[in-house]
Tab-separated table of C-alpha atoms and ligand atoms in Angstrom:
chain	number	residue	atom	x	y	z
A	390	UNK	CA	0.000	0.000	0.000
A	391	UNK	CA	1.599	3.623	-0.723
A	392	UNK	CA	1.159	6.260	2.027
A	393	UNK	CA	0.550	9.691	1.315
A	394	UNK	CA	0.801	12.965	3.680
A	395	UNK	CA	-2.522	14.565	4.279
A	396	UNK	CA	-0.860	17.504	5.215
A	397	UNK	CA	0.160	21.508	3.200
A	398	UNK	CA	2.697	22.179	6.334
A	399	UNK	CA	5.922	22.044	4.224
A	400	UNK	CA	7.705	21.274	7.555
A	401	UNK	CA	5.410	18.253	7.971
A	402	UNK	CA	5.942	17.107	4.499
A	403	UNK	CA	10.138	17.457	4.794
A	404	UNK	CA	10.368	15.424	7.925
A	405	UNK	CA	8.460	12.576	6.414
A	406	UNK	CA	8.973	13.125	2.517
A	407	UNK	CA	11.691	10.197	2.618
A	408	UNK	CA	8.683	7.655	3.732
A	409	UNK	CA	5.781	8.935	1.109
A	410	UNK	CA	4.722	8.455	-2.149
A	411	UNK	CA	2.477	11.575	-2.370
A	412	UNK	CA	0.686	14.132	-0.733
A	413	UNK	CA	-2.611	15.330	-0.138
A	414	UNK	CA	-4.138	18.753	0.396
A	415	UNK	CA	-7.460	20.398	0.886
A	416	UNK	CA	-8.569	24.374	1.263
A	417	UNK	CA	-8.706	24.036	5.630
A	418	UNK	CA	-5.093	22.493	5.013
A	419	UNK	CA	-3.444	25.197	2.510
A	420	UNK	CA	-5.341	27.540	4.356
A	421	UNK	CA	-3.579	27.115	7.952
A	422	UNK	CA	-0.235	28.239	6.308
A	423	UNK	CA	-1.334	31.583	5.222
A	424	UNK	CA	1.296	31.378	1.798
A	425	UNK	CA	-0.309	31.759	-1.581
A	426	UNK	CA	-2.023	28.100	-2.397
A	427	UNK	CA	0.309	28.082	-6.325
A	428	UNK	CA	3.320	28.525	-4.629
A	429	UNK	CA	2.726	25.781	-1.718
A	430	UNK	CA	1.468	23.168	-4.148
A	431	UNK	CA	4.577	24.296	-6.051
A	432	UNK	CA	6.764	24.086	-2.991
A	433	UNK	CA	5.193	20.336	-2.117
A	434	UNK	CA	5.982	19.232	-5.680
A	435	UNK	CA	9.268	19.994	-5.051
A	436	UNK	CA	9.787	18.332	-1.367
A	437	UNK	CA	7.744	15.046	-2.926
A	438	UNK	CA	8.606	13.411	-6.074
A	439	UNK	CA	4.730	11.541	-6.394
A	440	UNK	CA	0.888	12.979	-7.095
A	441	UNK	CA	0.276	15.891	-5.505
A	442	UNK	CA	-3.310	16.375	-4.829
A	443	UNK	CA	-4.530	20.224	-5.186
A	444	UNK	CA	-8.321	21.250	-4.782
A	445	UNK	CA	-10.429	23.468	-6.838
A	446	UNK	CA	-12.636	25.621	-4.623
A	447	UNK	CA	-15.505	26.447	-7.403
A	448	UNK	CA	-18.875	24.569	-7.234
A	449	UNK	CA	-19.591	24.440	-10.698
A	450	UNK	CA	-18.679	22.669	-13.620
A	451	UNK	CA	-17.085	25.168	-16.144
A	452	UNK	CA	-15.752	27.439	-12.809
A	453	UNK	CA	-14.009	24.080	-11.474
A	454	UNK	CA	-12.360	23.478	-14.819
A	455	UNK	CA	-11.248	27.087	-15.605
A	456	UNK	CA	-9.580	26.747	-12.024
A	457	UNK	CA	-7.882	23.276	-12.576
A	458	UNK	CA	-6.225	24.363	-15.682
A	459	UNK	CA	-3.820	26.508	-14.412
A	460	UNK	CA	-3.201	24.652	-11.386
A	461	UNK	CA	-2.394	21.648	-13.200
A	462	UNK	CA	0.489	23.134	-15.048
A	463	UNK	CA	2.385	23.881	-11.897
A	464	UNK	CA	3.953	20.711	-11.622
A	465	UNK	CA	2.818	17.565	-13.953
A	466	UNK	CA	2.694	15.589	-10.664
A	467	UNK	CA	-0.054	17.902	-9.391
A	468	UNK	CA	-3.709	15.713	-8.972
A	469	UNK	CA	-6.699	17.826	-9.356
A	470	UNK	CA	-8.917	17.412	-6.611
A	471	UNK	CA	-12.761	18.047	-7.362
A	472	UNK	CA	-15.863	17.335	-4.851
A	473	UNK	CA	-18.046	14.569	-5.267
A	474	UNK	CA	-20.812	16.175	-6.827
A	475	UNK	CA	-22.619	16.515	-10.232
A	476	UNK	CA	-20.635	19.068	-10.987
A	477	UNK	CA	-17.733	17.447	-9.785
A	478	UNK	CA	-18.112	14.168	-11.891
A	479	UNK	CA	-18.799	16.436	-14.960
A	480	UNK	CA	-15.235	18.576	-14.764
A	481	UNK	CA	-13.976	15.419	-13.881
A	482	UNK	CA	-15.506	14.129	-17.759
A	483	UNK	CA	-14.097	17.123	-18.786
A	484	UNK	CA	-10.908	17.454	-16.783
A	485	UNK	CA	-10.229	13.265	-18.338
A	486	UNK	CA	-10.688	14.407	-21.780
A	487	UNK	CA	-7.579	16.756	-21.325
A	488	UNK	CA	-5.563	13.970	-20.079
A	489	UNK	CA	-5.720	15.543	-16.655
A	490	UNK	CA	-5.590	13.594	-13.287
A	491	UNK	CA	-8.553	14.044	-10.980
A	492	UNK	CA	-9.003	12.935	-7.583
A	493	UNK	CA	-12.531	12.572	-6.521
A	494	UNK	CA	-12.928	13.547	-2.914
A	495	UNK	CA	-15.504	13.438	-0.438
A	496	UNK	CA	-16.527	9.674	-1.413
A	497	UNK	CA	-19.321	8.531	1.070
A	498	UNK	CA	-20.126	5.244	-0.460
A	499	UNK	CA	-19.646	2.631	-2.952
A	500	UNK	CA	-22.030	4.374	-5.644
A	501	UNK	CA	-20.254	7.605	-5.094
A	502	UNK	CA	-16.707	5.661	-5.682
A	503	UNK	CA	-18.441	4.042	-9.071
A	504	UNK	CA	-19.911	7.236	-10.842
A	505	UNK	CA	-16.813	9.117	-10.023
A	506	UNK	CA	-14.401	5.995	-11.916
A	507	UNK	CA	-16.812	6.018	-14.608
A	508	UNK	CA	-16.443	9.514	-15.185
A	509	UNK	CA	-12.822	8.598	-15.336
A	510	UNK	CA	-11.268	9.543	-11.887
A	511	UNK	CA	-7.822	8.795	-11.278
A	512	UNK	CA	-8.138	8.552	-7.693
A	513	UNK	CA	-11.279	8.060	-5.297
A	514	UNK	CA	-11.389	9.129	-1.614
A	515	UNK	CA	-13.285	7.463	0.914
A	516	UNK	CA	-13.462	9.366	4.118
A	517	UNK	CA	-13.393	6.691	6.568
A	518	UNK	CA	-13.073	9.306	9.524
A	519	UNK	CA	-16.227	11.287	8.844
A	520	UNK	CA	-18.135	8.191	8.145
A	521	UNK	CA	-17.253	6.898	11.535
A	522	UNK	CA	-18.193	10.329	13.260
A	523	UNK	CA	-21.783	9.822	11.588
A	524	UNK	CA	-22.273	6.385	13.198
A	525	UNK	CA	-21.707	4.552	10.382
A	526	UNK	CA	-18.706	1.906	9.308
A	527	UNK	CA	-16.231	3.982	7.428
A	528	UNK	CA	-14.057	0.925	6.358
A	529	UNK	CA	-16.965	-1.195	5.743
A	530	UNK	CA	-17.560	1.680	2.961
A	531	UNK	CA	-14.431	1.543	2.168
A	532	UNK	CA	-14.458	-2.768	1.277
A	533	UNK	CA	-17.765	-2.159	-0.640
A	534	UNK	CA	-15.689	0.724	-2.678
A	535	UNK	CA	-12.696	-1.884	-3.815
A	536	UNK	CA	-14.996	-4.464	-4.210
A	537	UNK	CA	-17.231	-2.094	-6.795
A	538	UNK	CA	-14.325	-0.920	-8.170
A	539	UNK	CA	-12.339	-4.287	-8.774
A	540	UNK	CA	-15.119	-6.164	-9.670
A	541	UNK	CA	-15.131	-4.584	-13.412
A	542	UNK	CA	-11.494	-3.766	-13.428
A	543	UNK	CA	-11.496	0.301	-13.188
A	544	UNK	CA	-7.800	1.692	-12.929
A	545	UNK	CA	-9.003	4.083	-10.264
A	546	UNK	CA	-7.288	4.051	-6.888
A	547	UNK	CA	-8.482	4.190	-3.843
A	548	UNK	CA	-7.105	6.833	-1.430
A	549	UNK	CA	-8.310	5.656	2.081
A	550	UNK	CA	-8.864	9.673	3.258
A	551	UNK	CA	-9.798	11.345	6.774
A	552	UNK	CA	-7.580	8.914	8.503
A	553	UNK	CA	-7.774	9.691	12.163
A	554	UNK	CA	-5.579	6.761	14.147
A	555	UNK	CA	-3.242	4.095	13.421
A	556	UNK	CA	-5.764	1.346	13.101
A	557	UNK	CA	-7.403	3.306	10.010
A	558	UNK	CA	-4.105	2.712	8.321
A	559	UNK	CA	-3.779	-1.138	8.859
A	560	UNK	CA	-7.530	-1.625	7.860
A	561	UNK	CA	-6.846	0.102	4.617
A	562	UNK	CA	-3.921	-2.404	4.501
A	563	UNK	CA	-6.030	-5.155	5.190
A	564	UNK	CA	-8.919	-4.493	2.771
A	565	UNK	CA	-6.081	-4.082	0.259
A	566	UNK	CA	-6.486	-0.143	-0.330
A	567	UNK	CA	-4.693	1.127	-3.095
A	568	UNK	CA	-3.293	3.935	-0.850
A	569	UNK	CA	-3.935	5.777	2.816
A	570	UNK	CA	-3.415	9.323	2.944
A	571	UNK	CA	-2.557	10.170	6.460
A	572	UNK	CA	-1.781	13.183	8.994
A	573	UNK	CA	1.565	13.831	9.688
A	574	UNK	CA	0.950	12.977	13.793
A	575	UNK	CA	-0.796	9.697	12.918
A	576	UNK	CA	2.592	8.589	10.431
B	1843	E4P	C1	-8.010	13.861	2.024
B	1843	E4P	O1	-7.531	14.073	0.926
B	1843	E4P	C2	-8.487	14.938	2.927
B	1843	E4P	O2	-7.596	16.025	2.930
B	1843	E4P	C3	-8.644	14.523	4.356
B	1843	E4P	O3	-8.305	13.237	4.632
B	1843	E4P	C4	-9.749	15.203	5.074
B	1843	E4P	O4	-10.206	14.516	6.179
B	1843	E4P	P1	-10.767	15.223	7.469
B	1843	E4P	O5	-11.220	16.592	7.076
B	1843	E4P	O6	-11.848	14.360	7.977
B	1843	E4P	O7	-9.608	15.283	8.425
């Protein structure tokens, strides 16, 4: 399984960057270190030599796509990032068709997981964590999302995302999870 840093603290990300194979970001993250969000995902790229996840903040289709453009030309290991919604899936149509990696986020179930890999996601991410804090089983969501997704083949992969402890990371081991992406405290 390859372990990413959930994490924009460029500190965080050069202690562990020798252990990783890629980073993830989100606005709350990029927004704690008060630098312009170009120049950290540009700053990551260059700390980690693997997909560097980097999320558009628009909530439309067209908006999302005129913001992913730019950003993916920073580095050509930078991973758009898009919400799972119908406006997500459809930059993410769009977003494919310009050969440009997408990483569907906020996956809360298996369905989610298949519309976003037949829109042609690169990466899915299930957000064990939050599914957890709602009462529910975040890894059972989690199997159901590699079975969906294996069962016809899909080169997605699964990010196992809002990892909150250490057991999070062996159960995405366990299932057989493409990938964990995890906070720098829990690594
Ligand atoms: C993943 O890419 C997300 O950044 C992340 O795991 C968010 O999870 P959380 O907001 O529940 O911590």
């Amino acid at each position: 399984m390859k372990l990413y840093i959930d994490s924009a603290n460029l500190d965080e990300i050069r202690d562990l960057a020798w252990l990783v194979d890629g980073v993830t970001t989100n606005p709350s993250l990029v927004a704690r270190e008060k630098a312009p969000f170009e120049e950290t995902i540009a700053q990551i790229c260059r700390i980690v030599d693997g997909p560097v996840s980097a999320e558009v903040m628009s909530l439309e289709a067209d908006a999302m796509v005129r913001e992913a453009r730019p950003l993916s030309r920073i580095h050509p290991n930078v991973v758009i990032k898009v919400p799972m919604t119908e406006d997500g899936l459809k930059a993410v149509r769009v977003l494919r068709s310009e050969g440009i990696r997408t990483n569907v986020t906020l996956v809360f179930s298996a369905n989610q997981a298949l519309l976003a890999a037949k829109c042609g996601a690169s990466f899915v991410s299930p957000f064990v964590g939050r599914v957890d804090d709602s009462g529910g089983s975040g890894m059972d969501m989690v199997g159901e999302v590699l079975e969906v997704l294996q069962n016809y083949g899909f080169p997605t992969e699964v990010i196992v995302a809002s990892v909150r402890h250490p057991r999070h990371v062996f159960e995405a081991a366990a299932l057989g999870a493409d990938i964990a992406t995890v906070p720098h405290a829990v690594l």
